[in-house]
Amino acid sequence: GDKPTPHLDFNMGAAAYKAGQYGDAAGAFARALGSDDPKLQEQGFYNLGNAQFRLGEQTKESKPQQTMQAWQQALDAYESALKVDPKDEDARYNRDFVKHALEELQKQQQQKQDQKDKQDQQQDDKKDDQQQQQDEKKQDQQHGDDQKQQQQQNDQKKDEQDKQDKQQGGEPQPTPDQQQKQQPKDGS
């Protein structure tokens, strides 16, 4: 009497799968794996993989972590199907397909994580920037003081220059501005 149950489970799984109830389907196919019939086992694994893949698809946007788990289980199911029947091309194709989809999703999640880290980093950077700006302001004030000192030194040099000029007996040379004024204006 036990024999028909895996078949029943398998058929229930197939019906649930068709109806889009992939969670129920996955449960039924998993129970069908208890069969002694290798063909049924193999189909059980194969369809379990399909159900897990569909389940994963449903949560891809909302719960990607859950999707990755479901797809990993789908991969394992296809692998098991291929162990029972290495010639099952559909199982091989689906395994490769899901493997690729899983890798893509993992990459996306990694990028999202990186972006999130970057955003957090940027917020930290902003704090650093403000700190830096404050530091720069302090430096500017110091520059101001340096310039004052520089100015005083220049004034001293000028005095010395004037003294030298006087010693040479000549008047200080007129600056270009003064020469300009001495020239007649146009039209006079």
mmCIF file of C-alpha atoms in Angstrom:
data_model
loop_
_atom_site.group_PDB
_atom_site.id
_atom_site.type_symbol
_atom_site.label_atom_id
_atom_site.label_comp_id
_atom_site.label_asym_id
_atom_site.label_seq_id
_atom_site.Cartn_x
_atom_site.Cartn_y
_atom_site.Cartn_z
ATOM 1 C CA GLY A 1 0.000 0.000 0.000
ATOM 2 C CA ASP A 2 2.891 2.435 0.509
ATOM 3 C CA LYS A 3 4.017 2.427 -3.109
ATOM 4 C CA PRO A 4 1.442 4.833 -4.618
ATOM 5 C CA THR A 5 2.097 7.623 -2.163
ATOM 6 C CA PRO A 6 5.175 9.107 -3.859
ATOM 7 C CA HIS A 7 3.273 9.018 -7.153
ATOM 8 C CA LEU A 8 0.374 10.770 -5.490
ATOM 9 C CA ASP A 9 2.716 13.314 -3.988
ATOM 10 C CA PHE A 10 4.357 13.810 -7.328
ATOM 11 C CA ASN A 11 1.008 14.382 -9.040
ATOM 12 C CA MET A 12 -0.062 16.763 -6.275
ATOM 13 C CA GLY A 13 3.199 18.618 -6.767
ATOM 14 C CA ALA A 14 2.641 18.828 -10.513
ATOM 15 C CA ALA A 15 -0.901 20.170 -9.991
ATOM 16 C CA ALA A 16 0.247 22.728 -7.405
ATOM 17 C CA TYR A 17 3.082 23.777 -9.705
ATOM 18 C CA LYS A 18 0.668 24.343 -12.594
ATOM 19 C CA ALA A 19 -1.521 26.425 -10.276
ATOM 20 C CA GLY A 20 1.460 28.578 -9.343
ATOM 21 C CA GLN A 21 1.530 27.308 -5.757
ATOM 22 C CA TYR A 22 5.246 26.683 -5.807
ATOM 23 C CA GLY A 23 5.663 26.285 -2.056
ATOM 24 C CA ASP A 24 3.103 23.455 -1.959
ATOM 25 C CA ALA A 25 4.633 21.983 -5.101
ATOM 26 C CA ALA A 26 8.128 21.975 -3.593
ATOM 27 C CA GLY A 27 6.820 20.211 -0.474
ATOM 28 C CA ALA A 28 5.008 17.567 -2.527
ATOM 29 C CA PHE A 29 7.970 16.926 -4.824
ATOM 30 C CA ALA A 30 10.258 16.635 -1.800
ATOM 31 C CA ARG A 31 7.965 13.956 -0.362
ATOM 32 C CA ALA A 32 7.928 12.143 -3.732
ATOM 33 C CA LEU A 33 11.684 11.701 -3.398
ATOM 34 C CA GLY A 34 10.925 8.854 -0.954
ATOM 35 C CA SER A 35 10.060 6.699 -3.962
ATOM 36 C CA ASP A 36 12.011 3.542 -4.781
ATOM 37 C CA ASP A 37 11.469 4.244 -8.464
ATOM 38 C CA PRO A 38 14.610 5.986 -9.791
ATOM 39 C CA LYS A 39 12.653 7.601 -12.618
ATOM 40 C CA LEU A 40 10.185 9.116 -10.194
ATOM 41 C CA GLN A 41 13.026 10.173 -7.910
ATOM 42 C CA GLU A 42 14.801 11.831 -10.779
ATOM 43 C CA GLN A 43 11.654 13.668 -11.868
ATOM 44 C CA GLY A 44 11.006 14.572 -8.260
ATOM 45 C CA PHE A 45 14.414 16.218 -7.960
ATOM 46 C CA TYR A 46 14.004 17.906 -11.329
ATOM 47 C CA ASN A 47 10.585 19.347 -10.515
ATOM 48 C CA LEU A 48 11.666 20.249 -7.002
ATOM 49 C CA GLY A 49 14.427 22.307 -8.647
ATOM 50 C CA ASN A 50 11.862 24.027 -10.866
ATOM 51 C CA ALA A 51 9.563 24.752 -7.917
ATOM 52 C CA GLN A 52 12.446 26.155 -5.849
ATOM 53 C CA PHE A 53 13.508 28.332 -8.754
ATOM 54 C CA ARG A 54 9.981 29.727 -9.159
ATOM 55 C CA LEU A 55 9.722 30.301 -5.426
ATOM 56 C CA GLY A 56 12.964 32.219 -5.529
ATOM 57 C CA GLU A 57 11.774 34.336 -8.442
ATOM 58 C CA GLN A 58 8.816 35.544 -6.378
ATOM 59 C CA THR A 59 11.012 37.041 -3.640
ATOM 60 C CA LYS A 60 13.825 38.276 -5.888
ATOM 61 C CA GLU A 61 13.009 41.986 -5.383
ATOM 62 C CA SER A 62 11.603 41.916 -1.856
ATOM 63 C CA LYS A 63 13.829 39.298 -0.196
ATOM 64 C CA PRO A 64 16.860 38.568 -2.363
ATOM 65 C CA GLN A 65 18.562 36.625 0.447
ATOM 66 C CA GLN A 66 15.609 34.217 0.517
ATOM 67 C CA THR A 67 15.794 33.924 -3.276
ATOM 68 C CA MET A 68 19.461 32.999 -3.143
ATOM 69 C CA GLN A 69 18.637 30.260 -0.643
ATOM 70 C CA ALA A 70 15.809 28.891 -2.805
ATOM 71 C CA TRP A 71 17.976 28.966 -5.926
ATOM 72 C CA GLN A 72 20.803 27.219 -4.119
ATOM 73 C CA GLN A 73 18.319 24.474 -3.183
ATOM 74 C CA ALA A 74 17.138 24.362 -6.797
ATOM 75 C CA LEU A 75 20.747 23.862 -7.897
ATOM 76 C CA ASP A 76 21.192 21.036 -5.404
ATOM 77 C CA ALA A 77 17.970 19.402 -6.662
ATOM 78 C CA TYR A 78 19.117 19.528 -10.299
ATOM 79 C CA GLU A 79 22.494 18.113 -9.255
ATOM 80 C CA SER A 80 20.689 15.245 -7.510
ATOM 81 C CA ALA A 81 18.521 14.646 -10.582
ATOM 82 C CA LEU A 82 21.685 14.432 -12.693
ATOM 83 C CA LYS A 83 23.219 11.933 -10.260
ATOM 84 C CA VAL A 84 20.189 9.674 -10.776
ATOM 85 C CA ASP A 85 20.118 10.259 -14.541
ATOM 86 C CA PRO A 86 23.243 11.895 -15.975
ATOM 87 C CA LYS A 87 21.585 12.001 -19.415
ATOM 88 C CA ASP A 88 18.801 14.371 -18.339
ATOM 89 C CA GLU A 89 19.580 17.340 -20.608
ATOM 90 C CA ASP A 90 16.719 19.421 -19.172
ATOM 91 C CA ALA A 91 18.112 19.083 -15.673
ATOM 92 C CA ARG A 92 21.561 20.006 -16.973
ATOM 93 C CA TYR A 93 20.193 23.026 -18.835
ATOM 94 C CA ASN A 94 18.159 24.226 -15.851
ATOM 95 C CA ARG A 95 21.067 23.711 -13.495
ATOM 96 C CA ASP A 96 23.300 25.922 -15.665
ATOM 97 C CA PHE A 97 20.512 28.479 -16.069
ATOM 98 C CA VAL A 98 19.837 28.729 -12.326
ATOM 99 C CA LYS A 99 23.555 28.779 -11.537
ATOM 100 C CA HIS A 100 23.971 31.793 -13.822
ATOM 101 C CA ALA A 101 20.885 33.528 -12.383
ATOM 102 C CA LEU A 102 22.189 32.930 -8.853
ATOM 103 C CA GLU A 103 25.628 34.348 -9.700
ATOM 104 C CA GLU A 104 24.024 37.444 -11.273
ATOM 105 C CA LEU A 105 21.831 38.011 -8.226
ATOM 106 C CA GLN A 106 24.796 37.607 -5.875
ATOM 107 C CA LYS A 107 26.726 40.178 -7.929
ATOM 108 C CA GLN A 108 23.807 42.618 -7.788
ATOM 109 C CA GLN A 109 23.480 42.172 -4.048
ATOM 110 C CA GLN A 110 27.219 42.714 -3.653
ATOM 111 C CA GLN A 111 26.985 45.928 -5.676
ATOM 112 C CA LYS A 112 23.991 47.111 -3.650
ATOM 113 C CA GLN A 113 25.916 46.358 -0.480
ATOM 114 C CA ASP A 114 28.934 48.212 -1.860
ATOM 115 C CA GLN A 115 26.740 51.200 -2.759
ATOM 116 C CA LYS A 116 25.203 51.171 0.701
ATOM 117 C CA ASP A 117 28.702 51.039 2.205
ATOM 118 C CA LYS A 118 29.711 53.884 -0.092
ATOM 119 C CA GLN A 119 26.718 55.974 0.975
ATOM 120 C CA ASP A 120 27.566 55.336 4.610
ATOM 121 C CA GLN A 121 31.157 56.178 3.731
ATOM 122 C CA GLN A 122 30.029 59.401 2.013
ATOM 123 C CA GLN A 123 28.124 60.432 5.102
ATOM 124 C CA ASP A 124 31.263 59.828 7.131
ATOM 125 C CA ASP A 125 33.262 61.737 4.511
ATOM 126 C CA LYS A 126 30.862 64.685 4.816
ATOM 127 C CA LYS A 127 31.616 64.833 8.521
ATOM 128 C CA ASP A 128 35.323 64.700 7.693
ATOM 129 C CA ASP A 129 34.887 67.481 5.109
ATOM 130 C CA GLN A 130 33.256 69.767 7.651
ATOM 131 C CA GLN A 131 36.110 69.076 10.028
ATOM 132 C CA GLN A 132 38.585 69.811 7.248
ATOM 133 C CA GLN A 133 36.876 73.066 6.340
ATOM 134 C CA GLN A 134 37.104 74.166 9.958
ATOM 135 C CA ASP A 135 40.788 73.273 9.980
ATOM 136 C CA GLU A 136 41.331 75.210 6.741
ATOM 137 C CA LYS A 137 39.682 78.290 8.252
ATOM 138 C CA LYS A 138 42.107 78.108 11.154
ATOM 139 C CA GLN A 139 44.966 77.906 8.669
ATOM 140 C CA ASP A 140 43.623 80.954 6.826
ATOM 141 C CA GLN A 141 43.747 82.972 10.026
ATOM 142 C CA GLN A 142 47.362 81.939 10.444
ATOM 143 C CA HIS A 143 48.089 82.980 6.854
ATOM 144 C CA GLY A 144 46.643 86.393 7.681
ATOM 145 C CA ASP A 145 49.140 86.782 10.514
ATOM 146 C CA ASP A 146 52.023 85.670 8.287
ATOM 147 C CA GLN A 147 51.100 88.277 5.714
ATOM 148 C CA LYS A 148 51.155 91.037 8.340
ATOM 149 C CA GLN A 149 54.672 90.042 9.342
ATOM 150 C CA GLN A 150 55.716 89.909 5.703
ATOM 151 C CA GLN A 151 54.325 93.415 5.238
ATOM 152 C CA GLN A 152 56.352 94.767 8.162
ATOM 153 C CA GLN A 153 59.550 93.270 6.758
ATOM 154 C CA ASN A 154 58.811 94.845 3.381
ATOM 155 C CA ASP A 155 58.335 98.239 5.024
ATOM 156 C CA GLN A 156 61.716 97.910 6.745
ATOM 157 C CA LYS A 157 63.357 97.046 3.424
ATOM 158 C CA LYS A 158 61.787 100.122 1.849
ATOM 159 C CA ASP A 159 63.191 102.365 4.560
ATOM 160 C CA GLU A 160 66.657 100.898 3.986
ATOM 161 C CA GLN A 161 66.248 101.402 0.239
ATOM 162 C CA ASP A 162 65.308 105.039 0.775
ATOM 163 C CA LYS A 163 68.301 105.553 3.081
ATOM 164 C CA GLN A 164 70.630 104.096 0.449
ATOM 165 C CA ASP A 165 69.168 106.341 -2.224
ATOM 166 C CA LYS A 166 69.678 109.388 -0.036
ATOM 167 C CA GLN A 167 73.277 108.357 0.708
ATOM 168 C CA GLN A 168 73.959 108.191 -3.020
ATOM 169 C CA GLY A 169 72.933 111.833 -3.069
ATOM 170 C CA GLY A 170 70.239 111.292 -5.649
ATOM 171 C CA GLU A 171 66.582 111.874 -5.032
ATOM 172 C CA PRO A 172 64.505 108.735 -4.977
ATOM 173 C CA GLN A 173 63.595 107.971 -8.564
ATOM 174 C CA PRO A 174 60.038 108.999 -9.389
ATOM 175 C CA THR A 175 57.715 106.049 -9.642
ATOM 176 C CA PRO A 176 56.052 105.478 -13.042
ATOM 177 C CA ASP A 177 52.837 106.978 -11.649
ATOM 178 C CA GLN A 178 54.554 110.299 -10.928
ATOM 179 C CA GLN A 179 56.176 110.388 -14.357
ATOM 180 C CA GLN A 180 52.759 109.910 -15.848
ATOM 181 C CA LYS A 181 51.458 112.967 -14.044
ATOM 182 C CA GLN A 182 54.379 115.110 -15.231
ATOM 183 C CA GLN A 183 53.549 114.466 -18.857
ATOM 184 C CA PRO A 184 51.210 116.972 -20.520
ATOM 185 C CA LYS A 185 47.656 115.819 -20.848
ATOM 186 C CA ASP A 186 46.292 115.264 -24.317
ATOM 187 C CA GLY A 187 44.787 118.330 -25.964
ATOM 188 C CA SER A 188 46.650 120.931 -23.934
#
